[in-house]
Amino acid sequence: MFPLVVASALGLVILTSTLLVLSNLGVRSPHSLLVGVGAAVSRPLPVDNQTHLYVLDGWGGVHSVGASHPLATSASWPTRDIAYSLALFPDGSGGYVMDGWGGLHPMGSAPAVDSHVYWPGWIGAREIVMAPWSSSLNPAGYLLDADGGIHPFGGATAVTGNAIWQGKGIARALVLTPDSTAQSVTGYTLDGFGGVHPFGGARPVVGAAHWSDDVARGIVLTDGLNGLFVQGYTLDYSGGIHPFGGAPAVQRSALWPNQDMADSLVAWTEAPPGSPGGWVLDRHGDVRAWGSAPALAPSQTWPGWDIARGLAGAGSGGGSTERTILEAQPISDGWGTYYNQRDARWASSSVGAATYPVWQIGCLLSDLAMVYSHFGFRSVSPATIAAHTEWFNGNGAIFNSALKVPGHTTVIVENPGLAWIQAQVSAGHPVVVGMNLPTGSTHFVTLTGLNGPSDFWTDDPWEQNAMHVTFSGDWFDRGPIYEAIAFI
């Protein structure tokens, strides 16, 4: 992980002092949101989002936080981490779950809508937000893609002037100014380095934190100072909450130094004037209060999983994607030890003398380590195998001669029949199978037992905590078997 390098604080100190003087020019109207605008726009106060707050998991589940009422959902993916964002209407009665391909799935009172974009070959959708005027009778919102494109759906109109990073995949978050109307939509996108980019004629922000690496994760707007400046906060991946536009510093909810743990950021709609607050979601599903916001308990968490994908309250949206490198997953049972190639303990280790790391090409060597553990060699790990430079060619491919365990026989069969694999597994032999994937790549998993007449229990070195999961299912990394390796 990379250290956080924040832009110079001196300019922020001077700017904040100036803004605090300007704030004495007037007071906040109790029926206006003054964010990036020159005059108040009359609006009723939003609902208190502490009772309309929800967490999305990667399988499509929507989980209430605190006293929030459950919302019915319309889609789920039990074996596929593909739900990336959710957003709610301002009244909190419903909204949408967005999958990584751009599909929208209604929840609560929301009717079905089409995002008008769909990328089945590209996990390109990043986040959705609902428009300030949207409702179940008038659904309208926007979808942010990975390269900065903003796509209207429902009754929303197109936006103009948004930043685009073609092929970079660096867009991280989207927020609309609350004075946006169907005829004039303004807002901001956040890139992974902390850049806050206006669109639709929104005023530029000043004083936003910047980093040299991809660590920015979320953005919120809060009440401005008499419409003169745009004010709010950005979230970094370690839990830091950084003010811009003269917003006051706030007490952080949690901090994970140099770790990618903070997921998304929500501002409390009922925060006292001059004392903002809200909540941060971490990747395990815990909801952490910051600033003036009250502590709230999530209805479900997932310790040891990177599966929480977004936090959203009434009128807001949130989303994220899975990390490449995962926390340690030390799982074992009577069969053996489970090893994940993306485990932080060895994910970045080189495979043999190649320049490729274990997380990228280490599925087969991780399977081999699991087979070693099954036969009692518990000290062998993916790092142990990757360190044997003589077992790999210059591109990191493992030699067949390395696929052996002391005291056991290895049988390699090309294009094996299902009956042969079933016979080996039924006899108690671990079998590693190689598959051709629709993406054109390959993947290896370990079969640990039979699961009925035509399925297997499987240890998958790519999917999180995937010990003794089914071979069948809607997985990303399954395909036709072209090779089987039985250890007898």
Coordinates of C-alpha atoms in Angstrom, one line a residue:
M1 CA 0.0 0.0 0.0
F2 CA 1.1 3.5 -0.6
P3 CA 1.6 6.3 2.0
L4 CA -0.9 9.2 1.8
V5 CA 0.6 12.4 0.5
V6 CA -1.8 15.2 1.1
A7 CA -1.6 18.6 -0.7
S8 CA 0.0 21.5 1.2
A9 CA -1.9 22.3 4.4
L10 CA -0.7 25.9 4.6
G11 CA -2.9 27.2 1.8
L12 CA -5.9 25.4 3.5
V13 CA -5.2 27.1 6.8
I14 CA -5.2 30.6 5.2
L15 CA -8.3 29.7 3.2
T16 CA -10.2 28.4 6.1
S17 CA -9.4 31.5 8.2
T18 CA -10.7 33.7 5.3
L19 CA -13.9 31.6 5.0
L20 CA -14.6 31.8 8.7
V21 CA -14.7 35.6 8.5
L22 CA -17.0 35.5 5.5
S23 CA -19.4 33.1 7.3
N24 CA -20.5 36.0 9.5
L25 CA -22.1 37.7 6.5
G26 CA -25.3 35.7 6.9
V27 CA -26.9 32.7 8.4
R28 CA -28.2 29.4 7.0
S29 CA -31.7 29.4 5.8
P30 CA -33.7 26.6 7.5
H31 CA -35.3 25.7 4.2
S32 CA -32.4 26.0 1.8
L33 CA -29.3 24.0 0.9
L34 CA -26.5 26.4 -0.1
V35 CA -24.0 24.3 -1.9
G36 CA -22.1 25.9 -4.8
V37 CA -24.8 28.4 -5.6
G38 CA -25.1 32.1 -5.4
A39 CA -28.6 32.3 -4.1
A40 CA -30.8 30.1 -1.9
V41 CA -33.1 27.6 -3.6
S42 CA -36.2 27.0 -1.7
R43 CA -36.5 23.3 -0.7
P44 CA -38.1 21.4 2.1
L45 CA -35.6 19.8 4.4
P46 CA -34.6 16.3 3.4
V47 CA -35.6 13.3 5.5
D48 CA -33.3 12.3 8.3
N49 CA -31.1 9.8 6.6
Q50 CA -30.1 8.2 9.9
T51 CA -33.4 6.3 9.6
H52 CA -33.0 5.7 5.9
L53 CA -29.5 4.3 5.6
Y54 CA -28.4 1.0 3.9
V55 CA -25.4 -1.1 3.1
L56 CA -25.0 -3.0 -0.1
D57 CA -23.0 -6.3 -0.3
G58 CA -21.3 -7.5 -3.4
W59 CA -23.9 -10.3 -3.9
G60 CA -26.8 -7.8 -4.2
G61 CA -28.1 -7.9 -0.6
V62 CA -29.3 -4.5 0.9
H63 CA -29.0 -4.3 4.7
S64 CA -30.6 -1.7 6.9
V65 CA -28.6 0.3 9.4
G66 CA -29.9 1.4 12.8
A67 CA -33.6 2.0 12.8
S68 CA -34.0 2.0 8.9
H69 CA -36.8 -0.2 7.6
P70 CA -35.8 -3.1 5.4
L71 CA -36.2 -2.5 1.6
A72 CA -37.2 -5.3 -0.7
T73 CA -34.7 -6.0 -3.5
S74 CA -35.2 -7.5 -7.0
A75 CA -31.8 -9.1 -7.8
S76 CA -29.1 -11.2 -6.2
W77 CA -25.9 -13.0 -7.3
P78 CA -25.1 -15.6 -4.7
T79 CA -21.7 -16.7 -6.1
R80 CA -20.7 -13.5 -8.0
D81 CA -19.4 -10.3 -6.5
I82 CA -20.9 -7.9 -9.0
A83 CA -23.2 -5.5 -7.1
Y84 CA -21.2 -2.3 -7.0
S85 CA -23.5 0.6 -6.0
L86 CA -26.9 1.6 -4.6
A87 CA -28.7 4.9 -4.4
L88 CA -32.0 6.1 -2.8
F89 CA -34.7 8.6 -3.6
P90 CA -34.6 11.7 -1.4
D91 CA -37.6 10.4 0.6
G92 CA -35.8 7.1 1.3
S93 CA -38.7 4.9 0.1
G94 CA -36.7 3.1 -2.6
G95 CA -33.9 3.3 -5.2
Y96 CA -31.7 1.1 -7.3
V97 CA -28.8 -1.4 -7.0
M98 CA -26.3 -1.1 -9.9
D99 CA -24.3 -4.1 -11.1
G100 CA -20.8 -3.8 -12.5
W101 CA -22.0 -4.1 -16.1
G102 CA -24.4 -1.1 -15.7
G103 CA -27.7 -2.8 -15.1
L104 CA -30.1 -1.2 -12.6
H105 CA -32.3 -3.3 -10.2
P106 CA -35.1 -1.6 -8.3
M107 CA -35.5 -1.9 -4.5
G108 CA -38.3 -0.7 -2.3
S109 CA -40.9 1.5 -4.1
A110 CA -38.8 2.1 -7.2
P111 CA -40.1 1.1 -10.6
A112 CA -38.0 -0.7 -13.2
V113 CA -35.8 1.7 -15.3
D114 CA -33.1 1.2 -17.9
S115 CA -29.7 2.8 -17.5
H116 CA -29.4 2.7 -21.4
V117 CA -25.8 1.4 -21.0
Y118 CA -24.6 -2.2 -20.6
W119 CA -21.1 -3.6 -20.8
P120 CA -21.2 -7.4 -20.4
G121 CA -17.5 -7.6 -21.4
W122 CA -16.4 -4.7 -19.2
I123 CA -16.9 -4.2 -15.5
G124 CA -17.2 -0.5 -16.2
A125 CA -20.0 0.9 -14.0
R126 CA -18.8 2.6 -10.8
E127 CA -21.6 4.5 -9.0
I128 CA -25.1 5.7 -9.3
V129 CA -26.9 8.7 -7.7
M130 CA -30.5 9.8 -7.7
A131 CA -31.5 13.3 -8.8
P132 CA -32.7 15.7 -6.0
W133 CA -36.2 15.8 -7.6
S134 CA -36.5 12.1 -8.1
S135 CA -39.2 9.8 -6.6
S136 CA -40.9 6.5 -7.3
L137 CA -43.3 8.4 -9.5
N138 CA -40.5 10.3 -11.3
P139 CA -37.3 8.2 -11.2
A140 CA -34.3 10.0 -12.4
G141 CA -30.6 9.6 -11.8
Y142 CA -27.1 9.2 -13.2
L143 CA -24.6 6.4 -13.6
L144 CA -20.8 7.1 -13.5
D145 CA -18.6 4.8 -15.5
A146 CA -15.0 4.0 -14.7
D147 CA -13.6 6.5 -17.2
G148 CA -15.7 9.4 -16.0
G149 CA -18.7 9.1 -18.3
I150 CA -22.0 10.2 -16.8
H151 CA -25.1 8.5 -18.1
P152 CA -28.7 9.7 -17.3
F153 CA -31.5 7.3 -16.6
G154 CA -35.2 7.6 -15.9
G155 CA -36.3 11.1 -16.5
A156 CA -32.9 12.7 -16.1
T157 CA -31.4 14.9 -18.8
A158 CA -27.8 14.7 -20.1
V159 CA -25.1 16.6 -18.3
T160 CA -22.3 18.6 -19.9
G161 CA -18.6 19.4 -19.2
N162 CA -17.7 16.3 -17.2
A163 CA -14.1 15.1 -17.1
I164 CA -13.2 11.9 -19.1
W165 CA -10.2 9.6 -18.6
Q166 CA -10.5 7.3 -21.5
G167 CA -9.1 3.8 -20.7
K168 CA -7.8 4.9 -17.2
G169 CA -10.6 3.5 -15.0
I170 CA -9.8 6.1 -12.4
A171 CA -13.3 7.6 -11.7
R172 CA -14.3 6.9 -8.1
A173 CA -17.5 8.9 -7.1
L174 CA -20.2 11.2 -8.3
V175 CA -22.3 13.8 -6.4
L176 CA -24.9 16.3 -7.6
T177 CA -25.5 19.7 -6.1
P178 CA -28.9 19.7 -4.3
D179 CA -30.1 22.7 -6.2
S180 CA -29.9 20.8 -9.4
T181 CA -33.2 20.7 -11.4
A182 CA -34.3 18.7 -14.4
Q183 CA -33.4 21.7 -16.6
S184 CA -30.0 22.4 -15.0
V185 CA -27.9 19.6 -13.5
T186 CA -24.6 20.4 -11.8
G187 CA -22.2 18.4 -9.7
Y188 CA -18.8 16.9 -9.3
T189 CA -16.8 13.7 -10.1
L190 CA -14.0 12.4 -7.9
D191 CA -10.9 10.7 -9.4
G192 CA -8.7 8.3 -7.5
F193 CA -6.0 10.9 -6.9
G194 CA -8.5 13.2 -5.1
G195 CA -9.2 15.5 -8.0
V196 CA -12.8 17.0 -7.8
H197 CA -14.1 17.9 -11.2
P198 CA -17.1 20.2 -11.8
F199 CA -19.7 19.6 -14.6
G200 CA -22.8 21.3 -15.8
G201 CA -21.4 24.7 -14.8
A202 CA -20.8 23.9 -11.2
R203 CA -18.2 26.1 -9.4
P204 CA -14.7 24.8 -9.0
V205 CA -13.8 23.6 -5.5
V206 CA -10.8 24.8 -3.6
G207 CA -8.6 23.2 -1.1
A208 CA -9.3 19.5 -1.9
A209 CA -6.7 17.0 -0.8
H210 CA -4.6 15.4 -3.6
W211 CA -2.5 12.2 -3.6
S212 CA 0.1 10.7 -5.8
D213 CA -1.6 7.3 -5.8
D214 CA -5.2 6.0 -6.2
V215 CA -6.5 6.4 -2.7
A216 CA -9.6 8.6 -2.9
R217 CA -12.8 6.7 -2.3
G218 CA -15.8 9.1 -1.7
I219 CA -17.1 12.7 -1.7
V220 CA -19.9 14.6 0.0
L221 CA -21.1 18.2 -0.2
T222 CA -22.3 20.1 2.9
D223 CA -23.9 23.4 3.5
G224 CA -21.8 26.2 1.9
L225 CA -21.0 29.6 3.3
N226 CA -23.6 32.0 1.9
G227 CA -23.2 30.4 -1.5
L228 CA -19.7 31.8 -2.0
F229 CA -17.8 28.5 -1.9
V230 CA -18.5 24.8 -2.5
Q231 CA -17.9 23.0 0.8
G232 CA -17.5 19.3 1.6
Y233 CA -15.3 16.4 2.3
T234 CA -13.4 13.6 0.5
L235 CA -12.6 10.2 1.9
D236 CA -9.3 8.4 1.5
Y237 CA -8.9 4.6 1.5
S238 CA -7.5 4.6 5.1
G239 CA -10.5 6.4 6.6
G240 CA -9.1 10.0 6.5
I241 CA -11.9 12.6 5.9
H242 CA -10.5 15.7 4.2
P243 CA -12.4 19.1 4.1
F244 CA -12.4 21.4 1.1
G245 CA -13.9 24.8 0.5
G246 CA -13.4 25.9 4.1
A247 CA -15.4 23.0 5.6
P248 CA -14.4 22.5 9.3
A249 CA -12.1 19.7 10.2
V250 CA -14.1 16.7 11.7
Q251 CA -13.3 13.9 14.0
R252 CA -12.6 10.7 12.0
S253 CA -14.7 7.6 12.5
A254 CA -11.9 5.2 12.1
L255 CA -8.4 5.0 10.7
W256 CA -6.6 2.1 9.0
P257 CA -3.1 3.4 8.2
N258 CA -1.9 2.6 4.7
Q259 CA -4.8 0.1 4.2
D260 CA -7.5 0.1 1.6
M261 CA -10.4 -0.3 4.1
A262 CA -12.7 2.7 3.9
D263 CA -15.4 2.1 1.3
S264 CA -17.8 5.0 1.0
L265 CA -18.9 8.2 2.7
V266 CA -22.4 9.6 3.6
A267 CA -23.2 13.1 5.1
W268 CA -25.9 13.3 7.8
T269 CA -28.8 15.3 6.5
E270 CA -29.8 16.5 10.0
A271 CA -26.3 17.6 11.2
P272 CA -26.5 20.8 13.3
P273 CA -25.5 24.0 11.4
G274 CA -21.7 24.4 11.4
S275 CA -21.2 20.9 12.8
P276 CA -21.3 18.4 9.9
G277 CA -21.1 14.6 10.4
G278 CA -22.0 11.4 8.7
W279 CA -20.9 7.8 8.3
V280 CA -18.1 5.8 6.7
L281 CA -18.5 2.2 5.5
D282 CA -15.6 -0.2 5.8
R283 CA -15.1 -3.2 3.6
H284 CA -16.3 -5.6 6.3
G285 CA -19.7 -3.8 6.6
D286 CA -19.1 -1.8 9.8
V287 CA -20.7 1.7 9.7
R288 CA -18.5 4.3 11.5
A289 CA -19.9 7.6 12.6
W290 CA -17.8 10.8 12.0
G291 CA -18.2 14.4 13.1
S292 CA -21.6 15.1 14.8
A293 CA -23.4 12.0 13.5
P294 CA -24.8 9.5 16.0
A295 CA -23.4 6.0 16.2
L296 CA -25.5 3.4 14.3
A297 CA -25.3 -0.3 14.2
P298 CA -25.4 -2.2 10.9
S299 CA -27.7 -5.2 10.7
Q300 CA -25.0 -7.4 9.2
T301 CA -21.2 -7.4 8.9
W302 CA -18.7 -9.8 7.2
P303 CA -15.5 -10.0 9.2
G304 CA -12.6 -11.2 7.1
W305 CA -14.4 -10.4 3.8
D306 CA -14.0 -7.5 1.4
I307 CA -17.7 -7.6 0.4
A308 CA -19.4 -4.4 1.6
R309 CA -19.9 -2.4 -1.6
G310 CA -21.7 0.8 -0.8
L311 CA -23.4 2.9 1.9
A312 CA -26.3 5.1 0.9
G313 CA -28.9 7.2 2.7
A314 CA -32.0 9.0 1.5
G315 CA -30.9 11.1 -1.4
S316 CA -27.4 9.8 -1.7
G317 CA -25.5 7.0 -3.4
G318 CA -22.4 5.0 -2.8
G319 CA -20.3 2.2 -4.3
S320 CA -17.0 0.5 -4.6
T321 CA -15.2 -2.4 -6.2
E322 CA -13.3 -5.4 -4.7
R323 CA -9.6 -5.0 -3.8
T324 CA -7.1 -6.9 -5.8
I325 CA -5.0 -7.9 -2.8
L326 CA -7.0 -9.3 0.2
E327 CA -6.4 -9.6 3.9
A328 CA -4.9 -12.9 5.1
Q329 CA -7.4 -15.8 4.9
P330 CA -6.1 -18.4 7.3
I331 CA -8.7 -21.2 6.8
S332 CA -8.1 -24.9 7.4
D333 CA -10.0 -28.0 8.4
G334 CA -9.5 -31.8 8.3
W335 CA -9.1 -31.8 4.6
G336 CA -6.2 -29.3 4.6
T337 CA -5.4 -25.6 4.4
Y338 CA -7.1 -23.1 2.1
Y339 CA -4.8 -20.7 0.2
N340 CA -5.8 -17.7 -1.8
Q341 CA -3.4 -16.4 -4.5
R342 CA -4.4 -12.8 -3.5
D343 CA -3.6 -13.2 0.2
A344 CA -1.5 -10.2 1.3
R345 CA 1.0 -12.6 2.8
W346 CA 2.3 -13.6 -0.6
A347 CA 0.2 -11.9 -3.3
S348 CA 3.1 -9.6 -4.3
S349 CA 5.8 -12.3 -4.3
S350 CA 7.3 -13.0 -7.7
V351 CA 6.6 -16.4 -9.3
G352 CA 10.0 -18.0 -9.8
A353 CA 12.3 -15.7 -11.7
A354 CA 9.4 -14.1 -13.5
T355 CA 8.2 -10.5 -13.0
Y356 CA 4.6 -11.6 -12.5
P357 CA 3.3 -11.8 -8.9
V358 CA 1.4 -14.6 -7.3
W359 CA -1.9 -12.7 -7.2
Q360 CA -1.8 -12.5 -11.0
I361 CA -0.7 -15.9 -12.2
G362 CA -0.5 -18.0 -9.1
C363 CA -3.7 -20.0 -9.2
L364 CA -2.1 -23.4 -10.0
L365 CA 0.8 -23.0 -7.6
S366 CA -1.8 -22.1 -4.8
D367 CA -3.7 -25.2 -5.7
L368 CA -0.5 -27.2 -5.4
A369 CA 0.1 -25.8 -2.0
M370 CA -3.4 -26.9 -0.9
V371 CA -2.7 -30.4 -2.1
Y372 CA 0.5 -30.4 -0.1
S373 CA -1.4 -29.4 3.0
H374 CA -4.0 -32.2 2.3
F375 CA -1.2 -34.7 2.5
G376 CA 0.2 -33.3 5.8
F377 CA 2.8 -30.8 4.5
R378 CA 1.3 -27.9 6.4
S379 CA 4.4 -25.7 6.1
V380 CA 4.1 -25.4 2.3
S381 CA 2.4 -22.3 1.2
P382 CA 2.1 -20.4 -2.1
A383 CA 5.1 -18.3 -1.1
T384 CA 7.1 -21.5 -0.6
I385 CA 6.3 -22.9 -4.0
A386 CA 6.8 -19.5 -5.8
A387 CA 10.3 -19.3 -4.3
H388 CA 11.4 -22.4 -6.3
T389 CA 12.8 -20.7 -9.3
E390 CA 13.7 -24.0 -10.9
W391 CA 10.0 -25.0 -11.0
F392 CA 9.0 -22.2 -13.4
N393 CA 9.9 -20.9 -16.8
G394 CA 10.7 -17.3 -17.5
N395 CA 7.1 -16.4 -17.9
G396 CA 6.0 -18.0 -14.6
A397 CA 4.5 -21.1 -16.1
I398 CA 5.0 -24.1 -13.8
F399 CA 6.8 -27.2 -15.2
N400 CA 4.8 -30.5 -15.1
S401 CA 7.8 -32.0 -13.2
A402 CA 7.1 -29.7 -10.3
L403 CA 3.5 -31.0 -9.9
K404 CA 4.3 -33.7 -7.5
V405 CA 4.1 -34.4 -3.7
P406 CA 6.5 -36.6 -1.9
G407 CA 5.1 -40.1 -1.5
H408 CA 2.3 -39.7 -4.0
T409 CA 1.8 -40.2 -7.7
T410 CA 0.6 -37.5 -10.1
V411 CA -1.6 -38.3 -13.1
I412 CA -2.1 -35.5 -15.7
V413 CA -4.9 -36.0 -18.3
E414 CA -5.7 -33.6 -21.1
N415 CA -9.4 -33.1 -22.0
P416 CA -10.6 -35.5 -19.3
G417 CA -14.1 -36.9 -19.2
L418 CA -16.4 -36.1 -16.3
A419 CA -16.6 -39.8 -15.3
W420 CA -12.8 -40.0 -14.9
I421 CA -12.7 -36.9 -12.7
Q422 CA -15.6 -38.2 -10.6
A423 CA -13.9 -41.5 -10.1
Q424 CA -10.7 -39.9 -8.9
V425 CA -12.5 -37.5 -6.5
S426 CA -14.8 -40.4 -5.3
A427 CA -11.7 -42.3 -4.4
G428 CA -10.5 -39.5 -2.1
H429 CA -7.9 -38.1 -4.5
P430 CA -7.6 -34.3 -4.8
V431 CA -7.9 -33.2 -8.4
V432 CA -6.8 -29.9 -9.8
V433 CA -8.6 -28.9 -12.9
G434 CA -7.7 -26.2 -15.5
M435 CA -10.4 -24.3 -17.3
N436 CA -10.7 -22.1 -20.4
L437 CA -12.6 -19.0 -19.4
P438 CA -14.8 -16.8 -21.7
T439 CA -12.3 -14.0 -21.2
G440 CA -9.7 -16.0 -23.1
S441 CA -7.6 -16.7 -20.0
T442 CA -7.3 -19.9 -17.9
H443 CA -7.9 -20.7 -14.2
F444 CA -7.2 -23.7 -12.0
V445 CA -9.2 -24.8 -8.9
T446 CA -8.9 -27.9 -6.6
L447 CA -11.7 -30.4 -6.4
T448 CA -12.0 -31.7 -2.8
G449 CA -15.1 -33.9 -2.9
L450 CA -18.3 -34.9 -4.7
N451 CA -21.4 -32.7 -4.4
G452 CA -24.1 -34.8 -5.8
P453 CA -24.1 -36.7 -9.1
S454 CA -22.7 -33.9 -11.3
D455 CA -21.1 -31.3 -9.1
F456 CA -18.0 -31.0 -6.9
W457 CA -16.8 -29.2 -3.7
T458 CA -14.1 -26.9 -4.7
D459 CA -11.2 -24.8 -3.2
D460 CA -10.9 -21.8 -5.5
P461 CA -7.7 -19.7 -5.0
W462 CA -9.2 -16.6 -6.6
E463 CA -12.6 -16.1 -5.0
Q464 CA -12.6 -14.8 -1.4
N465 CA -12.6 -17.5 1.4
A466 CA -13.6 -20.0 -1.2
M467 CA -13.0 -23.3 0.7
H468 CA -15.3 -26.1 -0.2
V469 CA -17.6 -24.0 -2.4
T470 CA -19.6 -25.5 -5.3
F471 CA -18.0 -25.9 -8.6
S472 CA -21.2 -25.0 -10.4
G473 CA -22.8 -21.6 -10.0
D474 CA -22.6 -18.1 -11.5
W475 CA -18.9 -17.7 -10.9
F476 CA -16.6 -15.5 -12.9
D477 CA -13.8 -18.0 -13.0
R478 CA -15.5 -21.2 -14.3
G479 CA -15.3 -22.7 -17.8
P480 CA -14.8 -25.9 -19.8
I481 CA -12.2 -28.2 -18.2
Y482 CA -9.2 -28.8 -20.5
E483 CA -6.9 -30.5 -18.0
A484 CA -7.1 -32.5 -14.8
I485 CA -4.3 -33.3 -12.4
A486 CA -5.0 -36.1 -9.9
F487 CA -2.8 -36.7 -6.9
I488 CA -2.9 -40.4 -5.7

